[in-house]
Structures are given as C-alpha cells and as structure tokens.
Coordinates of C-alpha atoms in Angstrom, one line a residue:
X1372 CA 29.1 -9.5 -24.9
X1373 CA 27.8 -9.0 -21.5
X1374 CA 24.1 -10.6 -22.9
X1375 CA 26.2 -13.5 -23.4
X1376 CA 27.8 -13.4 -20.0
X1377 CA 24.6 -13.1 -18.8
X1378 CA 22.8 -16.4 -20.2
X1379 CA 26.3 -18.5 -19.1
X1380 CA 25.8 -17.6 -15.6
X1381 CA 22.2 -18.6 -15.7
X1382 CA 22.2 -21.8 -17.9
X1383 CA 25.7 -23.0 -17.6
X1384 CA 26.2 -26.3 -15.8
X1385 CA 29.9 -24.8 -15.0
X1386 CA 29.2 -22.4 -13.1
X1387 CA 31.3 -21.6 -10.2
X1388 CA 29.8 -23.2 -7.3
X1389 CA 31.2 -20.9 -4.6
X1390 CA 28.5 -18.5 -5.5
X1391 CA 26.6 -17.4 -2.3
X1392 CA 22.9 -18.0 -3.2
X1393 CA 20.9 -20.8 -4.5
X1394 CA 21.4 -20.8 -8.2
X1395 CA 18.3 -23.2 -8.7
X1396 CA 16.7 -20.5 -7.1
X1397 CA 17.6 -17.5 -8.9
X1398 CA 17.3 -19.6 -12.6
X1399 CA 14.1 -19.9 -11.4
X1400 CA 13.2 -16.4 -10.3
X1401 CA 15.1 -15.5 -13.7
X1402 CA 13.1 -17.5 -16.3
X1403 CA 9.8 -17.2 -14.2
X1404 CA 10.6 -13.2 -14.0
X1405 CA 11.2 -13.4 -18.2
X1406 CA 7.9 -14.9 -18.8
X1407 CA 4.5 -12.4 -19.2
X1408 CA 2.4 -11.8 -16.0
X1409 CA -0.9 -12.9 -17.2
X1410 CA -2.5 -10.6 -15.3
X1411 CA -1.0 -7.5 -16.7
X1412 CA -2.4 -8.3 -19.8
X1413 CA -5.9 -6.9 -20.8
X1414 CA -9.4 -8.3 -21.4
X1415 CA -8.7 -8.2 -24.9
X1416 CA -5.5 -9.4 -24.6
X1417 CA -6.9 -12.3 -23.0
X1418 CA -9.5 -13.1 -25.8
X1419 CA -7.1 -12.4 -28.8
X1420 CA -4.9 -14.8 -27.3
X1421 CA -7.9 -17.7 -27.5
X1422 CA -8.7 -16.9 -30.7
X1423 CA -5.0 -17.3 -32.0
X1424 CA -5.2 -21.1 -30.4
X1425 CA -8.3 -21.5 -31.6
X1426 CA -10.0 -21.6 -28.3
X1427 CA -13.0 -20.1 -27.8
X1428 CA -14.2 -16.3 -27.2
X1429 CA -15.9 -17.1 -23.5
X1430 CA -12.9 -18.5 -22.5
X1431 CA -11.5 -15.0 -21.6
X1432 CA -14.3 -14.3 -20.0
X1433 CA -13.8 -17.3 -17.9
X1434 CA -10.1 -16.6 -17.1
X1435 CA -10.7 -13.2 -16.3
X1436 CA -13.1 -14.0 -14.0
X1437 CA -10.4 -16.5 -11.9
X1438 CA -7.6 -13.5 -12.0
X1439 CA -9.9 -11.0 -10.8
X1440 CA -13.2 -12.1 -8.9
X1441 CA -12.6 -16.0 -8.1
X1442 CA -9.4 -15.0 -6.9
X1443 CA -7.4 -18.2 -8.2
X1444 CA -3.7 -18.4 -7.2
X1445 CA -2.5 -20.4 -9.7
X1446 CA -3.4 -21.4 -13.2
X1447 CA -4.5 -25.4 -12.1
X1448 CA -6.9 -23.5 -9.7
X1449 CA -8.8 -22.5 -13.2
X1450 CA -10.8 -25.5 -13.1
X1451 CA -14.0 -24.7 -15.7
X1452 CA -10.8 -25.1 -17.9
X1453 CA -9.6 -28.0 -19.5
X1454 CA -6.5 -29.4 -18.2
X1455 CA -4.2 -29.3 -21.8
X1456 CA -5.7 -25.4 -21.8
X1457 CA -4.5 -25.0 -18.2
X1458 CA -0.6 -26.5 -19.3
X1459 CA -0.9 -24.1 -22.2
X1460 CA -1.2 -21.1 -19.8
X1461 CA 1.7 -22.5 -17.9
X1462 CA 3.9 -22.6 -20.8
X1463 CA 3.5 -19.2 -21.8
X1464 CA 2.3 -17.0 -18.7
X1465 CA 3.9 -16.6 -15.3
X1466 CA 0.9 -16.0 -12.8
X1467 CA 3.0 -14.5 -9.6
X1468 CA 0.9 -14.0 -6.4
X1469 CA 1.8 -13.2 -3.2
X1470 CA 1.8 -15.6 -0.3
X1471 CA 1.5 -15.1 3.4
X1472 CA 4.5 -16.1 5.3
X1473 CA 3.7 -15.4 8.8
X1474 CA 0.4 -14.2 10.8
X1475 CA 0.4 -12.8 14.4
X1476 CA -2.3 -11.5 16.4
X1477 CA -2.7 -8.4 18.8
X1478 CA -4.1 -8.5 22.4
X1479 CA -6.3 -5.6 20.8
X1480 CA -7.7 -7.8 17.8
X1481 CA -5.2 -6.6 15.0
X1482 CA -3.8 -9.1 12.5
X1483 CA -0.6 -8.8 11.2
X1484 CA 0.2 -10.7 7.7
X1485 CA 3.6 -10.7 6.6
X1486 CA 3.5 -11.7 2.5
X1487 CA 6.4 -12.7 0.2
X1488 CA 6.6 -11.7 -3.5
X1489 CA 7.4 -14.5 -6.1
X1490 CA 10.9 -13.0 -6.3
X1491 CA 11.7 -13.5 -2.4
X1492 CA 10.8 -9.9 -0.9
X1493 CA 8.8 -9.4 2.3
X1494 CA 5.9 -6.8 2.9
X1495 CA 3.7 -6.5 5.9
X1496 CA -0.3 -5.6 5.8
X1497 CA -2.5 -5.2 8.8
X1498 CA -6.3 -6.0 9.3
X1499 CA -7.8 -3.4 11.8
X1500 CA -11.2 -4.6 13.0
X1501 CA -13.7 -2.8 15.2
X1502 CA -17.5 -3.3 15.4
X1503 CA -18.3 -0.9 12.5
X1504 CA -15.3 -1.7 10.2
X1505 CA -13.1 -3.8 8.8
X1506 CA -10.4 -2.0 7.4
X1507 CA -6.8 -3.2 5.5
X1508 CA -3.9 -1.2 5.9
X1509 CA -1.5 -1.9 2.9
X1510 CA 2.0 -1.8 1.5
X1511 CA 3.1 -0.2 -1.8
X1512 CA 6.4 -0.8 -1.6
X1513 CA 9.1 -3.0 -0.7
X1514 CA 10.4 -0.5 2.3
X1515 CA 10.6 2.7 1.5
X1516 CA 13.4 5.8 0.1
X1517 CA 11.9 8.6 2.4
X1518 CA 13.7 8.1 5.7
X1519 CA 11.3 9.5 7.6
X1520 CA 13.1 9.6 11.3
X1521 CA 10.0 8.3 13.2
X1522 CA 9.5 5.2 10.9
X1523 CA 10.8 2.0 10.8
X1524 CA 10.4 1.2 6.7
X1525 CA 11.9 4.0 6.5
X1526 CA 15.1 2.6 8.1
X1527 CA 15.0 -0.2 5.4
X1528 CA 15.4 2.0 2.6
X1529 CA 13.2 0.7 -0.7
X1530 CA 14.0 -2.7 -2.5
X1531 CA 11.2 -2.2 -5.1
X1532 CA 7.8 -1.0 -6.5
X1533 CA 5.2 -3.6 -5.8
X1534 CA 3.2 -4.2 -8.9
X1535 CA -0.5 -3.4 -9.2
X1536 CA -1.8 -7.3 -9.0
X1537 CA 0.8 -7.1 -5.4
X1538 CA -1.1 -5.0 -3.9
X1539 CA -4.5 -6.7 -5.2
X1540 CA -3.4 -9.6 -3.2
X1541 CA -2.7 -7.9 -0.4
X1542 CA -5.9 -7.1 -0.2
X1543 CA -7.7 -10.1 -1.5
X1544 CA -5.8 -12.3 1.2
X1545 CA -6.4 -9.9 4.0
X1546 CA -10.7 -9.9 3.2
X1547 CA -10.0 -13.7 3.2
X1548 CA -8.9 -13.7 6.5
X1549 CA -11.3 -11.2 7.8
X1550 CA -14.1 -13.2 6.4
X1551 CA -13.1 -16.6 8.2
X1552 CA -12.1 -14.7 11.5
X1553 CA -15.2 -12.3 11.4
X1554 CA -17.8 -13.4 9.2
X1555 CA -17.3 -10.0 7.7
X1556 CA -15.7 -8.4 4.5
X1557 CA -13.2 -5.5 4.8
X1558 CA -14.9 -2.2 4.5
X1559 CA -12.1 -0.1 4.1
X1560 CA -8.6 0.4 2.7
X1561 CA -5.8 2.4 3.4
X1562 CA -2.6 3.1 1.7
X1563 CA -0.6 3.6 4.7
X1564 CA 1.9 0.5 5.3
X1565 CA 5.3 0.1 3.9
X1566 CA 6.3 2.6 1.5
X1567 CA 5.1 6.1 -0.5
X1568 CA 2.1 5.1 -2.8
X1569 CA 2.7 8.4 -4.7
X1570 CA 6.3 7.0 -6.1
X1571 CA 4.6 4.3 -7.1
X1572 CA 1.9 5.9 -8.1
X1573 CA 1.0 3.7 -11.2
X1574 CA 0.8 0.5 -10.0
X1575 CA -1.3 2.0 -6.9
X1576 CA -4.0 3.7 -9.4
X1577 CA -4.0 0.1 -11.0
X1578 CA -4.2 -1.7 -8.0
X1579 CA -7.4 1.0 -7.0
X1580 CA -8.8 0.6 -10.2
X1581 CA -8.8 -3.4 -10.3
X1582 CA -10.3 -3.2 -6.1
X1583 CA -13.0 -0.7 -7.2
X1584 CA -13.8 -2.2 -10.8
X1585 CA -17.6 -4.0 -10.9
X1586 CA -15.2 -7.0 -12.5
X1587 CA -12.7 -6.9 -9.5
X1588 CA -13.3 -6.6 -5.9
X1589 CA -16.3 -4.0 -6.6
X1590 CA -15.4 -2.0 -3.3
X1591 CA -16.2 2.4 -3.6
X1592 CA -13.4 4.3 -3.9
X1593 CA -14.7 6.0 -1.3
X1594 CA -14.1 4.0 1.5
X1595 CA -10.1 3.9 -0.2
X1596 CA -7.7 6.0 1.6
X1597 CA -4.2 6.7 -0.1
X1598 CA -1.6 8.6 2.7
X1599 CA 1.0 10.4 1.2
X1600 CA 4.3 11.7 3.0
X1601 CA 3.8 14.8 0.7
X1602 CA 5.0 14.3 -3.1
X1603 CA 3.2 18.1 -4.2
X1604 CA 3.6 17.3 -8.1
X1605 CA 2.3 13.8 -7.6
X1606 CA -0.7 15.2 -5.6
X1607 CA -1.6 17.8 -8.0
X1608 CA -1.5 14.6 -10.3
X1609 CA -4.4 12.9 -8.6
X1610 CA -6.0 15.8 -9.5
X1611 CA -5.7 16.2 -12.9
X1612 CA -6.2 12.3 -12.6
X1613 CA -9.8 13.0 -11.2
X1614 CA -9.2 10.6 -8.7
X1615 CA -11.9 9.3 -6.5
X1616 CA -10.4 8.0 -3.3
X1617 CA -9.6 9.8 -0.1
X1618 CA -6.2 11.2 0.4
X1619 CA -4.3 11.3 3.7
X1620 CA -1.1 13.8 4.3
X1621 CA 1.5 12.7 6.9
X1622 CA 2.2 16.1 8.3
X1623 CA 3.4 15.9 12.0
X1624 CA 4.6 19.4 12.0
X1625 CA 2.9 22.5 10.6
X1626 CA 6.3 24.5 10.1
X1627 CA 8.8 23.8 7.7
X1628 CA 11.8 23.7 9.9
X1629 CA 10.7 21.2 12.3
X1630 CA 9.0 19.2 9.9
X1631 CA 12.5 19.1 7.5
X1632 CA 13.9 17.7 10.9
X1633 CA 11.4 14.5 11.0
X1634 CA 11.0 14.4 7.1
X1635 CA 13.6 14.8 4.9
X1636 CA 10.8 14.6 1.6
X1637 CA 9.8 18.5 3.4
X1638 CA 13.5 19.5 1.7
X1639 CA 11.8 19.9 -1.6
X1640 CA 8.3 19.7 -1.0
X1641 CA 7.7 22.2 1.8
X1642 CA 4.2 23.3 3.3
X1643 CA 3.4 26.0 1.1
X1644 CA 4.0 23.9 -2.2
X1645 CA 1.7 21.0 -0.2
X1646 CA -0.6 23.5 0.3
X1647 CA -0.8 24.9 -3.3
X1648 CA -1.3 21.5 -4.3
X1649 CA -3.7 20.2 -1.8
X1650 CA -6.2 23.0 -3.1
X1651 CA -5.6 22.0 -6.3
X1652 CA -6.4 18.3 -5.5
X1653 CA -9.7 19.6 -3.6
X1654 CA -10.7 22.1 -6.7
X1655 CA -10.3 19.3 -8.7
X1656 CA -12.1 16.2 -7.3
X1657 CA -13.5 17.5 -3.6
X1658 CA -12.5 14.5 -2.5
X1659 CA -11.7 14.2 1.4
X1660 CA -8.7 15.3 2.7
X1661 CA -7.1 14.2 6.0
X1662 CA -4.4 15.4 8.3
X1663 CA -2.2 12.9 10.1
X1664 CA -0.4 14.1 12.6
X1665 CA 1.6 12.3 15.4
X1666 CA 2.4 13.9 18.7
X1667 CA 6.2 13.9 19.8
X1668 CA 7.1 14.7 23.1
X1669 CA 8.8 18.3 23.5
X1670 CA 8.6 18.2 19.8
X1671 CA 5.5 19.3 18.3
X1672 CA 3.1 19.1 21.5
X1673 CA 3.3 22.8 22.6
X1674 CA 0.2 25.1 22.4
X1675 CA 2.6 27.0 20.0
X1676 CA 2.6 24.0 17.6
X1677 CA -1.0 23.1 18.3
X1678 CA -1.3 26.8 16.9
X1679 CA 0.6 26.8 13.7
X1680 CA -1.6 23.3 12.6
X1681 CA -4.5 25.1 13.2
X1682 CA -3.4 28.0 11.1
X1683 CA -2.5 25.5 8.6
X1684 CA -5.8 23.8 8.8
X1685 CA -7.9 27.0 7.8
X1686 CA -5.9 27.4 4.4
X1687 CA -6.8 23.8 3.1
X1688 CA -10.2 22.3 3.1
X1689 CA -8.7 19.7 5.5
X1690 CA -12.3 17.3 6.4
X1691 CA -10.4 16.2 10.0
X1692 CA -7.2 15.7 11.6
X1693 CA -6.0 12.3 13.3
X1694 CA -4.2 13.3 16.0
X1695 CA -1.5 9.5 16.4
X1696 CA -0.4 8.6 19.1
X1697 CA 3.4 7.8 18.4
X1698 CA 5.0 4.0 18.9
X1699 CA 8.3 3.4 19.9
X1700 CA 10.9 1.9 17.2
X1701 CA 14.4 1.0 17.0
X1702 CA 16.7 3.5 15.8
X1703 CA 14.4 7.1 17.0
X1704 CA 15.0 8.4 19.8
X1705 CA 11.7 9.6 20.4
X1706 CA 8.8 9.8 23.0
X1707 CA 4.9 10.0 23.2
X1708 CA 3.9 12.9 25.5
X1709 CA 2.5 12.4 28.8
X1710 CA -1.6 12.2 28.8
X1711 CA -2.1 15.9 30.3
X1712 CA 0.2 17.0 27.6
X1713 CA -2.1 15.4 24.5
X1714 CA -5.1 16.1 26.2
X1715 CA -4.8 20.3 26.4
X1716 CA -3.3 19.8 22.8
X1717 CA -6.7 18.1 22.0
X1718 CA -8.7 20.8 24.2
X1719 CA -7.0 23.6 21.8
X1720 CA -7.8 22.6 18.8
X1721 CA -11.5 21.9 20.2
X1722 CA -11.4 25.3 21.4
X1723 CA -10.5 26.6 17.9
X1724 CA -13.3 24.2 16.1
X1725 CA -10.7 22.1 14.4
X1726 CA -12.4 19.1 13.8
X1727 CA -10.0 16.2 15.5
X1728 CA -10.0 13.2 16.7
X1729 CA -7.6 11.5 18.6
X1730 CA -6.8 8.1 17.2
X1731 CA -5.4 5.2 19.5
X1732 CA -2.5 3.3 18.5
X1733 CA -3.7 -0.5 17.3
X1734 CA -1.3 -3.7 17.2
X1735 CA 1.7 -2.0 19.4
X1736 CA 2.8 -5.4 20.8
X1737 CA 3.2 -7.4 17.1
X1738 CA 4.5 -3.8 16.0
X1739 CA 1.8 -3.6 14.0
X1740 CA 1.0 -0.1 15.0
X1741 CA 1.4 3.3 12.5
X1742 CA 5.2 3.5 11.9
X1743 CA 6.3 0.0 13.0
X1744 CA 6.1 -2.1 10.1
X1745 CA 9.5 -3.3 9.3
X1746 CA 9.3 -7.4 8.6
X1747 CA 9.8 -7.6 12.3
X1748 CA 8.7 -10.9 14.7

C-alpha cells in the first residue's frame, strides 16, 4: 500500500498543489535518481551491455575512456559515438556529475569552489596553490555527524555520503581550474573538507582508486592525503586494506579529557585505542602518518600540553606534526593564541626533536581556511 502511495504522489496529475517544493523538480530528481549511474557500472559491465545491443566490443573502451580520462559531463559530450547510441545511453543510464555553483578567490591565491550534486546538495572544495604545489582539498560528505566544537560542517550535521564518482569530480573540476589559472595540474590531494572520509569510507577508497588508476586520473597515491577525526576500527581497516595513501589524524589535544571537550568522536575512540590502531596502520602499510593539531588559546597552548603531544608523538611512528593555526567561526567561542604563545610552543617541541612545522592558515577571508567550510558566501 504505501508503494502505491508512493508512485501517486510522484505521477499523479492531482496532486495537492499546496505542497512546499517544486514537484517537477523532485519527479525529476526521483526518476533520474531510479535510473543506473553509468559510472558505477564496471568495464565489463560496460562491454556486456554493447554486446547485448549488438554494438561493438571497442565501444566500451570508448565510453570508458569519456567517464574516466576525457572527463565528459554528459552523455551528448561522447562524440566518437553515434548520436542514436548516445540517445540509447540516455534512455537507460543517469550520468550525475557535479557542477560548480559558485567560485571566490582569496587575497592569498586560494580558490574556493562551491559544487552541487544532481539531487540539490552543496559541498565546498578548495585549490591551495603555492610555487611547488598544487594541491585540492576535498569533501566526502555532505556536512558532517561528528560535531566537532571548532568546525563549522560540523555545525551542519551530515545530509549524505557523497558517492565515489562525487568526489572524482571534485577533483577533476578543481585540476581544471588549476590548469586554466596556473598552467599547472594539481599535485596533491587531501581528504580534509566537509565531512569524515572514514564513514564513508567506501566510496572514498573508490573515489582513490578511480584518481590513482593508470585509466583514471593516474595521480600516486602517494601524494593522496586522507585526515581522519579518529574512527580506530576504520583505521585499523586501511590497514588490513593495504592502503597506499597518506593518513592525517585530527588530534588537537593529546589527553583524553580535553580532547572529549573539542571532539565528541574521542567518547568512544579515545587516544590509546587511536594509538593501538595507528601502529597497526604503520605495521601494516608504513605509510606516512601525520599529526594535525590546532592551537587554542588557554586551551591546549601550555608547555604542559606541548608535553603530553610530545609524549604521544614518541609512541606512534608519527612522520611530522602540523601545528594549525585556528580560524574563527560562528558558533565557537574560541581564540588563536597570541604569537609569543605559539612560538615557545614551537620552540618546545624543537627542543624535544619533534619534527613540526607550523602551518599558516590559507583562504581565511572566503572562509576557506581549515575548519570553515560551511556553504558560506
């Protein structure tokens, strides 16, 4: 019965018109949502589909080539196919890429490109260019469930997943633009806009494997960064997984009380189970690990703090920790310490031979900066 219901509120011309969306709109969205993402289906899939129509075998070859290296957006783009082909695929195949919305630019050189999904949503990715690199910061979600207190997404709470071929646009759009602004290709990715790539942690292996494949955007897992709030089964996962990208942990306070404060997700994955399974990540690929750690004012800026991280640092092969600047949002209440403050906190970890670095905020006036991204301006 409530199938039925269903299919009467999407096809029947009597429906109540006091409904408060567009209900072309959401037919659309509906029957476009219904129909198979071409892209989620394989190479093989792909070929045993021509060969039911009779087409022929190369002709996967050619389509898989506009999905995944020619980077077409829509199936009429496909033009080594015939037209009646090209109708065929739109009859039978949705082909959903993202779209950029908006674009703003920093003082500093950072681009900010807000994209929108096929079913309405918003998600933000920022291009971070300096003379050595190029380097896309992306989303993985549609806001994010973690309510970390010094976030904005985290504010938004999450909407949805984003889908493997999501975050493939993200990234294909963004070495677009950094191509026609700087003549140059993005060197690097990292996993560290909206949302927690390890609860979505399919579609971002996809998404990684598609970037790195020699038939996709060809780009070394090595220069891939995926930051994680701290999701200890997840990361013991990407081990097992024999991943080979970089992983990142948002830490920002080396105790468990203090960090519970900032980090709700610290409730049931404390330090010593991140730990457990950080060492476990590193047994099992050696890939690099980073800390990330942002510097609150009267928070986690005392030489007592700066103490605990570096006890913390010896017990995990940790390769270097980003000390962040923090950026003011809506809704926190906190600060960035003053320069004296951050610099002895630097000078004790030097002292100690902790290998840090203190990283400058990027793209703080088009809130573009680490922990601003909320579909703002």
């Amino acid at each position: 019965m409530k199938e039925s219901a269903s299919l009467f509120i999407i096809f029947s011309p009597l429906i109540d018109t006091t409904f408060n969306f567009n209900i072309s709109t959401f037919c659309f969205h509906v029957i476009f949502a219904a129909m198979q993402n071409i892209r989620h289906l394989s190479y093989n899939d792909i070929e045993a589909l021509f060969l039911q129509i009779g087409e022929k075998k190369f002709r996967a070859k050619q389509v898989w080539e506009w999905l995944w290296q020619k980077n077409a957006r829509a199936f009429n783009d496909m033009t080594n196919l015939s037209k009646e082909l090209r109708q065929k695929l739109v009859e039978q195949f949705s082909f959903p890429a993202l779209t950029i919305e908006t674009t703003q630019y920093s003082e500093d050189g950072t681009i900010k490109s807000r994209f929108v999904t096929f079913d309405g949503y918003k998600v933000e990715g920022v291009l971070i260019p300096t003379e050595e690199r190029k380097t896309v910061c992306v989303s993985s979600q549609v806001g994010c469930s973690l309510g970390c207190k010094f976030c904005a997404t985290g504010f938004m709470g999450r909407k949805r997943n984003l889908d493997f071929d999501e975050i493939y646009d993200e990234v294909v759009l963004v070495n677009q633009h950094s191509e026609k602004t700087f003549g140059q290709k993005l060197t690097n990715i990292v996993f560290m806009g909206m949302g927690e790539p390890l609860l979505n942690y399919n579609n971002v292996l996809k998404a990684i494997e598609r970037i790195s494949a020699e038939d996709g955007l060809f780009m070394s897992p090595k220069r891939i960064t995926v930051s994680t709030a701290g999701i200890a089964k997840m990361i013991k996962k990407l081990g097992d997984d024999k991943v080979r990208f970089k992983l990142a942990l948002s830490l920002h306070a080396a105790n468990d009380k203090k960090r519970s404060e900032i980090m709700p997700i610290n409730d049931t994955n404390n330090i010593q189970s991140l730990t457990e399974a950080l060492n476990y990540f590193y047994k099992h690929t050696g890939n690099e690990i980073t800390f990330e750690y942002i510097l609150f004012k009267n928070f986690n800026d005392s030489q007592k703090d700066a103490d605990e991280l570096v006890k913390l640092y010896r017990q995990i092969p940790v390769d270097l920790i980003n000390i962040i600047e923090y950026n003011t949002i809506e809704n926190a209440s906190f600060d960035k310490p003053e320069e004296n403050v951050t610099n002895c906190f630097m000078e004790y970890l030097a002292s100690k031979r902790v290998n840090a670095r203190l990283r400058k905020s990027r793209g703080k006036d088009i809130d573009a900066a680490c922990g601003q991204l909320a579909n703002k301006g």
